[in-house]
Short mmCIF file of C-alpha atoms (C1' of nucleotides) in Angstrom, two decimals:
data_model
loop_
_atom_site.label_atom_id
_atom_site.label_comp_id
_atom_site.label_asym_id
_atom_site.label_seq_id
_atom_site.Cartn_x
_atom_site.Cartn_y
_atom_site.Cartn_z
CA UNK A 910 0.03 -0.08 0.42
CA UNK A 911 1.74 3.40 -0.83
CA UNK A 912 2.48 5.89 1.97
CA UNK A 913 0.78 9.09 2.56
CA UNK A 914 3.12 11.50 1.67
CA UNK A 915 2.79 14.57 4.15
CA UNK A 916 3.77 18.28 4.04
CA UNK A 917 4.67 19.90 7.11
CA UNK A 918 4.53 23.66 6.82
CA UNK A 919 5.51 25.40 10.66
CA UNK A 920 7.76 27.99 12.20
CA UNK A 921 8.40 26.75 14.54
CA UNK A 922 11.35 24.34 14.92
CA UNK A 923 10.17 22.64 18.03
CA UNK A 924 6.94 21.61 16.61
CA UNK A 925 7.89 21.31 13.43
CA UNK A 926 10.44 18.67 14.65
CA UNK A 927 8.14 16.94 17.08
CA UNK A 928 5.60 16.74 14.19
CA UNK A 929 8.09 14.68 11.85
CA UNK A 930 8.89 12.74 14.45
CA UNK A 931 5.35 11.57 15.61
CA UNK A 932 4.57 10.77 11.62
CA UNK A 933 7.89 9.43 11.17
CA UNK A 934 6.78 6.59 13.79
CA UNK A 935 4.10 5.61 11.47
CA UNK A 936 4.58 3.23 8.26
CA UNK A 937 1.82 4.65 6.38
CA UNK A 938 2.98 8.12 6.49
CA UNK A 939 6.59 9.46 4.69
CA UNK A 940 7.56 12.81 5.24
CA UNK A 941 8.42 14.60 2.36
CA UNK A 942 8.75 17.82 2.65
CA UNK A 943 9.27 20.29 5.97
CA UNK A 944 9.32 24.04 5.46
CA UNK A 945 9.25 26.86 7.61
CA UNK A 946 7.04 29.71 6.48
CA UNK A 947 4.74 29.36 3.24
CA UNK A 948 7.40 30.96 0.42
CA UNK A 949 9.56 27.87 1.07
CA UNK A 950 7.08 25.05 0.42
CA UNK A 951 6.18 27.15 -3.26
CA UNK A 952 9.26 27.48 -3.98
CA UNK A 953 9.50 23.83 -3.22
CA UNK A 954 6.43 22.24 -4.87
CA UNK A 955 7.67 23.91 -8.07
CA UNK A 956 10.60 21.53 -8.21
CA UNK A 957 8.41 18.60 -7.31
CA UNK A 958 8.34 15.80 -9.33
CA UNK A 959 4.95 12.57 -8.74
CA UNK A 960 7.49 11.12 -6.44
CA UNK A 961 7.93 13.93 -3.62
CA UNK A 962 4.32 15.67 -4.14
CA UNK A 963 2.83 15.56 -1.29
CA UNK A 964 -0.77 14.40 -0.77
CA UNK A 965 -1.40 16.91 2.05
CA UNK A 966 0.13 19.28 3.42
CA UNK A 967 0.02 20.07 7.50
CA UNK A 968 0.22 24.35 7.09
CA UNK A 969 0.66 26.52 10.07
CA UNK A 970 -1.59 29.82 9.81
CA UNK A 971 0.42 32.21 11.18
CA UNK A 972 4.04 31.90 9.69
CA UNK A 973 6.44 34.79 8.48
CA UNK A 974 7.31 35.45 5.00
CA UNK A 975 4.04 34.20 3.28
CA UNK A 976 1.13 32.98 6.23
CA UNK A 977 -0.77 29.83 6.06
CA UNK A 978 -3.97 31.46 4.26
CA UNK A 979 -1.98 33.09 1.62
CA UNK A 980 0.00 30.38 1.30
CA UNK A 981 -2.72 27.85 0.59
CA UNK A 982 -4.91 30.04 -1.46
CA UNK A 983 -1.90 29.24 -4.14
CA UNK A 984 -1.58 26.63 -3.63
CA UNK A 985 -4.93 25.16 -3.97
CA UNK A 986 -5.41 27.22 -7.09
CA UNK A 987 -1.59 25.08 -8.78
CA UNK A 988 -2.10 21.30 -7.02
CA UNK A 989 -6.07 22.14 -6.67
CA UNK A 990 -5.48 17.37 -5.60
CA UNK A 991 -3.57 18.74 -2.28
CA UNK A 992 -5.32 18.40 0.47
CA UNK A 993 -4.45 21.09 2.89
CA UNK A 994 -4.65 20.67 6.56
CA UNK A 995 -4.50 24.33 9.16
CA UNK A 996 -2.85 23.66 12.31
CA UNK A 997 -2.96 26.66 14.30
CA UNK A 998 -3.11 28.07 18.62
CA UNK A 999 -5.85 30.26 17.94
CA UNK A 1000 -9.91 29.88 17.75
CA UNK A 1001 -9.82 32.80 14.96
CA UNK A 1002 -13.26 33.29 13.83
CA UNK A 1003 -11.97 35.53 10.96
CA UNK A 1004 -9.04 32.93 9.98
CA UNK A 1005 -11.01 29.79 10.61
CA UNK A 1006 -13.50 31.28 8.23
CA UNK A 1007 -10.34 32.54 5.69
CA UNK A 1008 -8.82 29.41 5.57
CA UNK A 1009 -12.21 27.59 4.31
CA UNK A 1010 -12.56 30.03 2.09
CA UNK A 1011 -8.72 29.98 1.18
CA UNK A 1012 -9.50 26.08 0.09
CA UNK A 1013 -8.09 24.52 3.00
CA UNK A 1014 -9.95 20.92 4.38
CA UNK A 1015 -9.44 20.40 7.71
CA UNK A 1016 -8.63 23.14 10.67
CA UNK A 1017 -6.87 21.34 14.14
CA UNK A 1018 -6.12 23.53 16.76
CA UNK A 1019 -2.04 22.57 17.60
CA UNK A 1020 -2.56 21.44 21.24
CA UNK A 1021 -4.39 18.84 20.45
CA UNK A 1022 -3.00 15.17 21.06
CA UNK A 1023 -0.76 13.85 18.07
CA UNK A 1024 -2.84 11.11 17.94
CA UNK A 1025 -6.46 13.34 16.94
CA UNK A 1026 -3.83 15.37 14.12
CA UNK A 1027 -2.75 11.83 13.24
CA UNK A 1028 -6.77 10.49 13.10
CA UNK A 1029 -7.56 13.60 11.31
CA UNK A 1030 -4.76 13.32 8.55
CA UNK A 1031 -6.35 9.87 7.65
CA UNK A 1032 -9.73 11.57 7.59
CA UNK A 1033 -8.51 14.43 5.31
CA UNK A 1034 -7.05 11.13 3.42
CA UNK A 1035 -10.65 9.47 2.93
CA UNK A 1036 -11.75 12.57 2.06
CA UNK A 1037 -13.00 13.95 4.72
CA UNK A 1038 -12.96 17.44 6.65
CA UNK A 1039 -11.82 17.22 9.96
CA UNK A 1040 -12.07 19.86 12.29
CA UNK A 1041 -10.95 20.08 15.70
CA UNK A 1042 -13.73 19.57 18.29
CA UNK A 1043 -13.38 22.28 19.96
CA UNK A 1044 -13.82 24.82 16.59
CA UNK A 1045 -16.52 22.96 14.89
CA UNK A 1046 -19.85 24.35 16.96
CA UNK A 1047 -17.82 27.96 15.88
CA UNK A 1048 -17.63 27.33 11.96
CA UNK A 1049 -21.07 25.71 11.74
CA UNK A 1050 -22.18 28.84 12.86
CA UNK A 1051 -20.03 30.84 10.84
CA UNK A 1052 -21.17 29.11 8.24
CA UNK A 1053 -25.00 29.54 8.65
CA UNK A 1054 -24.63 32.92 9.65
CA UNK A 1055 -23.28 33.83 6.62
CA UNK A 1056 -25.17 31.99 4.40
CA UNK A 1057 -28.37 33.56 6.23
CA UNK A 1058 -27.13 37.15 5.82
CA UNK A 1059 -25.78 37.38 1.78
CA UNK A 1060 -26.58 41.39 2.01
CA UNK A 1061 -23.86 42.38 3.96
CA UNK A 1062 -20.28 42.89 1.96
CA UNK A 1063 -17.40 42.06 3.43
CA UNK A 1064 -18.13 37.97 4.40
CA UNK A 1065 -16.95 38.46 7.47
CA UNK A 1066 -19.54 37.83 10.05
CA UNK A 1067 -20.08 41.44 11.60
CA UNK A 1068 -19.60 40.43 15.25
CA UNK A 1069 -16.06 40.45 14.42
CA UNK A 1070 -15.49 43.67 12.69
CA UNK A 1071 -13.82 46.36 14.93
CA UNK A 1072 -15.60 50.04 15.84
CA UNK A 1073 -12.97 52.74 14.53
CA UNK A 1074 -12.40 53.99 17.72
CA UNK A 1075 -11.45 50.05 18.89
CA UNK A 1076 -9.24 50.39 15.83
CA UNK A 1077 -7.38 53.53 17.32
CA UNK A 1078 -7.30 51.56 21.09
CA UNK A 1079 -5.72 48.53 19.39
CA UNK A 1080 -3.48 50.31 17.34
CA UNK A 1081 -3.09 52.08 21.14
CA UNK A 1082 -2.32 48.03 22.23
CA UNK A 1083 0.08 47.59 19.20
CA UNK A 1084 2.49 50.42 20.08
CA UNK A 1085 2.84 48.75 23.55
CA UNK A 1086 1.22 50.96 25.41
CA UNK A 1087 -0.44 50.86 28.79
CA UNK A 1088 -3.66 51.55 29.55
CA UNK A 1089 -2.68 55.00 30.88
CA UNK A 1090 -0.66 55.75 28.02
CA UNK A 1091 -3.45 54.73 25.56
CA UNK A 1092 -5.84 57.11 27.95
CA UNK A 1093 -3.69 60.16 27.47
CA UNK A 1094 -2.83 59.66 23.92
CA UNK A 1095 -6.38 59.50 23.54
CA UNK A 1096 -7.76 62.05 26.00
CA UNK A 1097 -9.66 59.23 27.99
CA UNK A 1098 -10.53 58.00 30.67
CA UNK A 1099 -7.83 54.72 31.76
CA UNK A 1100 -11.66 52.50 32.28
CA UNK A 1101 -12.78 53.50 29.11
CA UNK A 1102 -9.42 52.37 27.57
CA UNK A 1103 -9.75 49.35 30.01
CA UNK A 1104 -13.22 48.30 28.44
CA UNK A 1105 -12.08 49.30 24.53
CA UNK A 1106 -10.25 46.72 25.34
CA UNK A 1107 -12.34 43.76 26.81
CA UNK A 1108 -14.48 44.04 23.82
CA UNK A 1109 -11.58 44.44 21.41
CA UNK A 1110 -9.77 40.91 22.88
CA UNK A 1111 -13.76 39.77 23.22
CA UNK A 1112 -14.18 40.21 18.98
CA UNK A 1113 -10.50 38.54 18.61
CA UNK A 1114 -11.08 35.82 21.01
CA UNK A 1115 -7.70 36.73 22.72
CA UNK A 1116 -7.54 37.00 25.93
CA UNK A 1117 -3.74 39.12 26.18
CA UNK A 1118 -2.55 42.68 24.18
CA UNK A 1119 0.39 40.27 22.75
CA UNK A 1120 -2.34 37.61 21.24
CA UNK A 1121 -4.21 40.62 19.97
CA UNK A 1122 -0.94 42.23 18.67
CA UNK A 1123 -0.42 39.53 17.18
CA UNK A 1124 -3.73 38.52 15.48
CA UNK A 1125 -3.70 42.54 14.37
CA UNK A 1126 -0.64 41.95 12.89
CA UNK A 1127 -0.68 39.14 11.24
CA UNK A 1128 -4.30 39.68 9.10
CA UNK A 1129 -4.78 38.81 6.20
CA UNK B 531 10.14 83.15 1.15
CA UNK B 532 9.03 79.77 -0.10
CA UNK B 533 7.68 77.64 2.21
CA UNK B 534 8.86 74.33 3.50
CA UNK B 535 6.70 71.50 1.72
CA UNK B 536 6.58 68.70 4.25
CA UNK B 537 4.68 64.71 3.00
CA UNK B 538 3.10 63.38 6.54
CA UNK B 539 3.89 58.93 6.57
CA UNK B 540 1.85 58.11 9.43
CA UNK B 541 -0.89 55.11 10.15
CA UNK B 542 -2.36 56.50 13.26
CA UNK B 543 -4.82 58.53 12.00
CA UNK B 544 -4.81 60.61 15.66
CA UNK B 545 -1.73 61.42 15.02
CA UNK B 546 -1.82 62.49 11.35
CA UNK B 547 -4.56 64.72 11.84
CA UNK B 548 -2.99 66.47 14.52
CA UNK B 549 0.72 66.46 13.15
CA UNK B 550 -1.42 68.15 9.85
CA UNK B 551 -2.99 70.39 12.30
CA UNK B 552 0.20 71.24 13.89
CA UNK B 553 1.49 72.17 10.72
CA UNK B 554 -1.59 74.18 9.49
CA UNK B 555 -0.80 76.74 11.85
CA UNK B 556 2.51 77.67 10.90
CA UNK B 557 3.33 79.91 7.51
CA UNK B 558 6.07 78.97 7.13
CA UNK B 559 4.91 75.05 6.49
CA UNK B 560 2.96 73.45 4.07
CA UNK B 561 1.59 70.09 3.76
CA UNK B 562 1.41 68.71 0.22
CA UNK B 563 0.41 65.29 1.30
CA UNK B 564 -0.80 62.85 4.11
CA UNK B 565 -0.74 59.26 3.88
CA UNK B 566 -1.16 55.50 5.98
CA UNK B 567 1.68 53.76 4.96
CA UNK B 568 5.22 53.65 2.63
CA UNK B 569 3.42 52.17 -0.35
CA UNK B 570 0.70 55.04 -0.28
CA UNK B 571 3.72 57.82 0.04
CA UNK B 572 5.22 56.02 -2.52
CA UNK B 573 2.68 55.90 -5.49
CA UNK B 574 2.48 59.25 -4.78
CA UNK B 575 5.70 60.16 -5.09
CA UNK B 576 5.60 59.10 -8.36
CA UNK B 577 2.76 60.85 -9.83
CA UNK B 578 3.99 64.32 -7.19
CA UNK B 579 5.60 67.48 -10.15
CA UNK B 580 7.93 69.85 -8.67
CA UNK B 581 5.02 71.68 -6.74
CA UNK B 582 4.06 68.78 -4.53
CA UNK B 583 7.36 67.49 -4.68
CA UNK B 584 8.04 67.47 -0.79
CA UNK B 585 11.08 69.24 0.92
CA UNK B 586 10.88 66.52 3.73
CA UNK B 587 9.17 63.89 4.70
CA UNK B 588 8.08 62.47 8.36
CA UNK B 589 7.53 59.40 8.58
CA UNK B 590 6.11 56.31 11.45
CA UNK B 591 8.25 53.28 11.60
CA UNK B 592 6.17 50.97 12.63
CA UNK B 593 3.27 50.99 9.56
CA UNK B 594 1.34 48.28 8.05
CA UNK B 595 1.97 48.14 3.79
CA UNK B 596 5.62 49.28 3.98
CA UNK B 597 6.70 49.90 6.60
CA UNK B 598 9.54 53.59 7.25
CA UNK B 599 12.17 52.06 6.58
CA UNK B 600 11.49 49.32 4.05
CA UNK B 601 10.39 53.33 1.93
CA UNK B 602 12.55 55.60 3.04
CA UNK B 603 15.00 53.45 1.38
CA UNK B 604 12.96 53.62 -1.95
CA UNK B 605 12.44 57.02 -1.64
CA UNK B 606 16.33 57.86 -1.21
CA UNK B 607 17.57 55.48 -3.87
CA UNK B 608 15.23 57.82 -6.33
CA UNK B 609 15.09 61.18 -4.07
CA UNK B 610 17.81 61.96 -2.22
CA UNK B 611 16.87 65.54 -2.20
CA UNK B 612 14.54 64.69 -0.28
CA UNK B 613 14.57 64.78 3.29
CA UNK B 614 13.14 62.21 5.69
CA UNK B 615 13.16 62.34 9.54
CA UNK B 616 11.71 59.16 10.88
CA UNK B 617 8.79 59.06 13.63
CA UNK B 618 8.59 55.87 16.31
CA UNK B 619 7.61 55.46 19.60
CA UNK B 620 10.04 53.12 20.45
CA UNK B 621 13.66 54.05 21.57
CA UNK B 622 14.84 50.50 19.55
CA UNK B 623 18.56 50.02 18.89
CA UNK B 624 18.30 48.58 15.66
CA UNK B 625 15.69 50.88 13.91
CA UNK B 626 17.62 53.60 15.00
CA UNK B 627 20.57 51.85 13.30
CA UNK B 628 18.33 50.56 10.66
CA UNK B 629 16.83 53.77 9.81
CA UNK B 630 20.26 55.75 9.37
CA UNK B 631 21.63 52.93 7.28
CA UNK B 632 18.08 53.51 5.25
CA UNK B 633 18.85 57.44 4.83
CA UNK B 634 17.21 58.87 7.03
CA UNK B 635 18.63 61.91 8.73
CA UNK B 636 16.44 62.55 11.64
CA UNK B 637 15.06 60.43 14.45
CA UNK B 638 12.66 61.49 16.50
CA UNK B 639 10.02 60.21 19.25
CA UNK B 640 6.18 60.55 18.64
CA UNK B 641 5.97 61.59 22.55
CA UNK B 642 7.63 64.71 22.32
CA UNK B 643 6.07 68.45 22.50
CA UNK B 644 4.97 69.40 19.24
CA UNK B 645 7.32 71.98 19.04
CA UNK B 646 10.67 69.41 19.37
CA UNK B 647 9.03 68.04 16.47
CA UNK B 648 8.79 71.89 14.74
CA UNK B 649 11.94 72.60 15.71
CA UNK B 650 14.02 69.72 14.57
CA UNK B 651 12.37 69.92 10.73
CA UNK B 652 13.62 73.43 10.69
CA UNK B 653 16.65 72.25 11.85
CA UNK B 654 16.94 69.14 9.16
CA UNK B 655 15.82 71.97 6.56
CA UNK B 656 19.14 73.61 7.33
CA UNK B 657 21.14 71.00 6.88
CA UNK B 658 21.21 69.70 10.56
CA UNK B 659 20.42 66.44 11.63
CA UNK B 660 18.13 66.27 14.56
CA UNK B 661 18.13 63.39 16.94
CA UNK B 662 15.28 63.63 20.09
CA UNK B 663 17.76 64.03 23.35
CA UNK B 664 16.40 60.83 24.63
CA UNK B 665 18.16 59.10 21.95
CA UNK B 666 21.09 60.68 20.99
CA UNK B 667 23.63 59.53 23.93
CA UNK B 668 22.65 56.05 22.42
CA UNK B 669 22.35 56.81 18.59
CA UNK B 670 26.15 58.15 19.33
CA UNK B 671 27.07 54.86 21.21
CA UNK B 672 25.78 52.89 18.75
CA UNK B 673 27.93 54.70 15.68
CA UNK B 674 30.74 54.77 17.32
CA UNK B 675 30.97 50.91 18.80
CA UNK B 676 30.15 50.17 15.20
CA UNK B 677 33.26 52.32 13.21
CA UNK B 678 34.96 50.40 16.29
CA UNK B 679 34.39 47.02 15.09
CA UNK B 680 34.23 46.31 11.55
CA UNK B 681 35.21 42.59 11.78
CA UNK B 682 31.58 41.65 12.75
CA UNK B 683 29.00 40.76 10.64
CA UNK B 684 25.50 41.89 10.54
CA UNK B 685 26.58 44.97 10.25
CA UNK B 686 23.89 45.65 13.58
CA UNK B 687 25.50 45.46 17.36
CA UNK B 688 26.22 41.51 18.91
CA UNK B 689 24.29 42.61 22.06
CA UNK B 690 21.41 42.90 20.00
CA UNK B 691 21.68 39.07 18.39
CA UNK B 692 18.91 37.09 20.50
CA UNK B 693 19.96 33.35 20.99
CA UNK B 694 18.55 30.35 19.63
CA UNK B 695 16.40 29.69 22.57
CA UNK B 696 15.45 32.99 23.26
CA UNK B 697 14.12 32.49 19.94
CA UNK B 698 11.95 30.22 20.24
CA UNK B 699 11.22 31.87 23.92
CA UNK B 700 10.22 34.81 21.68
CA UNK B 701 8.13 32.32 19.42
CA UNK B 702 5.93 31.77 23.08
CA UNK B 703 5.27 35.13 23.26
CA UNK B 704 4.40 35.99 19.86
CA UNK B 705 2.08 33.29 19.84
CA UNK B 706 0.55 34.29 23.26
CA UNK B 707 1.44 32.29 25.68
CA UNK B 708 1.94 32.58 29.53
CA UNK B 709 4.86 32.15 31.69
CA UNK B 710 3.26 28.64 31.94
CA UNK B 711 2.41 27.33 28.94
CA UNK B 712 5.59 28.70 27.34
CA UNK B 713 7.14 26.67 29.73
CA UNK B 714 5.37 23.35 29.46
CA UNK B 715 5.49 23.59 25.29
CA UNK B 716 9.27 23.81 25.88
CA UNK B 717 10.00 21.42 29.19
CA UNK B 718 10.62 24.17 31.51
CA UNK B 719 10.63 25.69 34.45
CA UNK B 720 8.62 28.75 34.29
CA UNK B 721 11.20 30.39 36.33
CA UNK B 722 13.87 29.95 33.40
CA UNK B 723 11.48 31.23 30.58
CA UNK B 724 10.97 34.71 33.00
CA UNK B 725 15.12 34.88 33.17
CA UNK B 726 15.08 34.27 28.91
CA UNK B 727 12.64 36.66 28.53
CA UNK B 728 13.91 38.85 30.85
CA UNK B 729 16.74 39.18 28.91
CA UNK B 730 15.00 39.01 25.71
CA UNK B 731 13.43 42.75 26.48
CA UNK B 732 16.72 43.78 27.41
CA UNK B 733 18.22 43.19 24.22
CA UNK B 734 14.62 43.91 22.40
CA UNK B 735 14.39 47.89 24.73
CA UNK B 736 11.14 46.00 25.61
CA UNK B 737 8.99 45.88 28.86
CA UNK B 738 6.39 44.49 28.06
CA UNK B 739 5.07 41.49 25.89
CA UNK B 740 2.88 43.16 23.56
CA UNK B 741 5.75 45.60 22.40
CA UNK B 742 8.05 42.44 22.17
CA UNK B 743 6.11 40.90 19.66
CA UNK B 744 5.52 44.19 17.69
CA UNK B 745 9.23 44.62 17.41
CA UNK B 746 9.06 41.34 16.17
CA UNK B 747 6.67 41.30 13.79
CA UNK B 748 7.48 44.91 12.63
CA UNK B 749 10.95 43.76 12.54
CA UNK B 750 13.64 44.08 9.15
"C1'" DT C 946 -39.27 59.52 18.00
"C1'" DT C 947 -37.91 55.46 19.22
"C1'" DC C 948 -34.75 51.23 20.28
"C1'" DA C 949 -29.82 49.20 19.58
"C1'" DA C 950 -25.46 50.67 19.52
"C1'" DA C 951 -21.00 52.78 20.27
"C1'" DT C 952 -18.88 55.25 23.63
"C1'" DT C 953 -17.27 56.41 27.61
"C1'" DG C 954 -16.58 55.67 32.85
"C1'" DC C 955 -16.32 53.28 37.02
"C1'" DC C 956 -16.24 49.25 41.29
"C1'" DC C 957 -14.31 44.78 42.57
"C1'" DC C 958 -10.29 41.00 42.95
"C1'" DA C 959 -6.98 37.57 40.91
"C1'" DA C 960 -4.15 36.64 38.36
"C1'" DC C 961 -0.05 37.45 35.60
"C1'" DT C 962 3.70 40.37 34.59
"C1'" DG C 963 8.36 42.77 34.45
"C1'" DG C 964 12.42 44.27 37.44
"C1'" DG C 965 15.50 43.38 41.07
"C1'" DG C 966 18.71 39.93 42.56
"C1'" DT C 967 21.83 35.52 43.24
"C1'" DA C 968 23.65 30.64 42.04
"C1'" DT C 969 24.66 26.09 39.47
"C1'" DT C 970 25.79 23.40 35.24
"C1'" DG C 971 28.09 22.49 30.78
"C1'" DA C 972 29.92 24.00 26.60
"C1'" DT C 973 33.76 27.12 24.65
"C1'" DA C 974 37.52 29.66 23.91
"C1'" DT C 975 42.09 31.16 25.03
"C1'" DA D 1393 43.34 25.52 33.86
"C1'" DT D 1394 40.20 29.00 33.81
"C1'" DA D 1395 37.59 32.92 32.36
"C1'" DT D 1396 33.69 33.60 30.09
"C1'" DC D 1397 29.09 33.36 28.21
"C1'" DA D 1398 24.68 30.54 27.29
"C1'" DA D 1399 21.03 27.98 30.08
"C1'" DT D 1400 18.65 26.61 33.29
"C1'" DA D 1401 16.11 28.10 38.16
"C1'" DC D 1402 14.49 30.24 42.03
"C1'" DC D 1403 12.88 34.45 45.68
"C1'" DC D 1404 11.15 38.62 46.69
"C1'" DC D 1405 7.53 42.32 45.29
"C1'" DA D 1406 5.57 46.24 43.44
"C1'" DG D 1407 2.37 47.29 39.86
"C1'" DT D 1408 -0.42 45.57 35.59
"C1'" DT D 1409 -3.43 43.37 33.68
"C1'" DG D 1410 -7.88 40.52 32.52
"C1'" DG D 1411 -12.29 39.30 33.21
"C1'" DG D 1412 -16.98 39.42 35.98
"C1'" DG D 1413 -20.79 42.66 36.65
"C1'" DC D 1414 -23.01 48.12 36.17
"C1'" DA D 1415 -24.66 52.73 33.96
"C1'" DA D 1416 -25.16 56.58 31.51
"C1'" DT D 1417 -24.78 59.36 27.34
"C1'" DT D 1418 -24.12 60.32 22.65
"C1'" DT D 1419 -24.96 58.60 17.47
"C1'" DG D 1420 -27.18 56.65 13.76
"C1'" DA D 1421 -31.01 53.66 11.49
"C1'" DA D 1422 -35.31 52.36 11.51
#
DNA sequence: TTCAAATTGCCCCAACTGGGGTATTGATAT
DNA sequence: ATATCAATACCCCAGTTGGGGCAATTTGAA
């Protein structure tokens, strides 16, 4: 029986090594490529022959050079037969939805046990669309609400849109400001700043400043 | 007497508006352009005639699309007569130095009073190289140490280079992890994680996770 | 005009963070 | 051999952050 050929795209060397190690323990898989960003796998695919062309790509969403969503878009356009499963640490509505639109077939959280990822890859290879249990509900409701109201413009769920004011606050966060400094910049009470930031966190589905900055700077 | 023509490049709408307003109060200045990222001013310059070609550009370092350092590099290559003054919230050695290398003539912190910025622009117009008082020392020592030891490779001060391990830790920060979660990921004690993060902060000259993420994701 | 959303502001409190130390180990270079 | 440095780990403590509420006011849309 043919081995399932896997390519890994993941900027964390640690996780990349762990995944490669994990798959190497199973006879049914063969890791045909390891990459740390979207650019490098795209370059590599262009030089690949049938022998080392992956069946399935495990793709990190957040990466330098070219992020997972951009890479997925490009790869699915040129190699529609490759199935792509996104790996992420975030349960970010926008990214989940963008990944699906970009052509990803699966969506797993990085902190799932390796066995779950393994199962997901099998499922994917057999035509399934594996999704981490914890985000399945979210995706369903996203798709549903997106079908329901096609009258809106941006294909992004309205609840996720940050208001103008919130963007200004977020900018303050990105600039590394504290409640107090942001408050001074915007002529607001620190309490207000805090309220806005709490709301931003809810919309971006993060719980810390660092994650908010990351979510924002790494956005589409 | 000819007015000094200013272009502003700044992604914060608030600050952009404030700067424009500030300069409009003075007869000796004329704001000939306002932009929110490096890409847009470069596009605009290509379409500019002598009339609306700026003498001086105030350029934010950290911006979407094309950051201030990249933009400065491009602009100085095509329009060497335009003087560029960087605006930033960070006293970041690497960026200060990169800005100078890219061709910036001045380097001011955003939280300087507007009068200081005004004076700096005048000074720049008269051939000076204005630098915020608070970072002057830093720049001097940087240039000095860089002239002293030209034997090193990267044109970046060695003290600023993060070790491999520190990069892994930084990755944890960028992923929004806490001391504990990063510690679990890397099989370390939370104490160790903290020590590493303290060292990273020193090297990057930041004091918070958000600023570290920003400094890293927004790096050259 | 009337209702919903956005913006502003405040309280409490547990938890986490950042800065200051110090110390041990192993590797590398002199 | 030995000095230096990276990596590991711990202590203390002030200050900040994040999450849970609640409520007044302004704005915009129906």
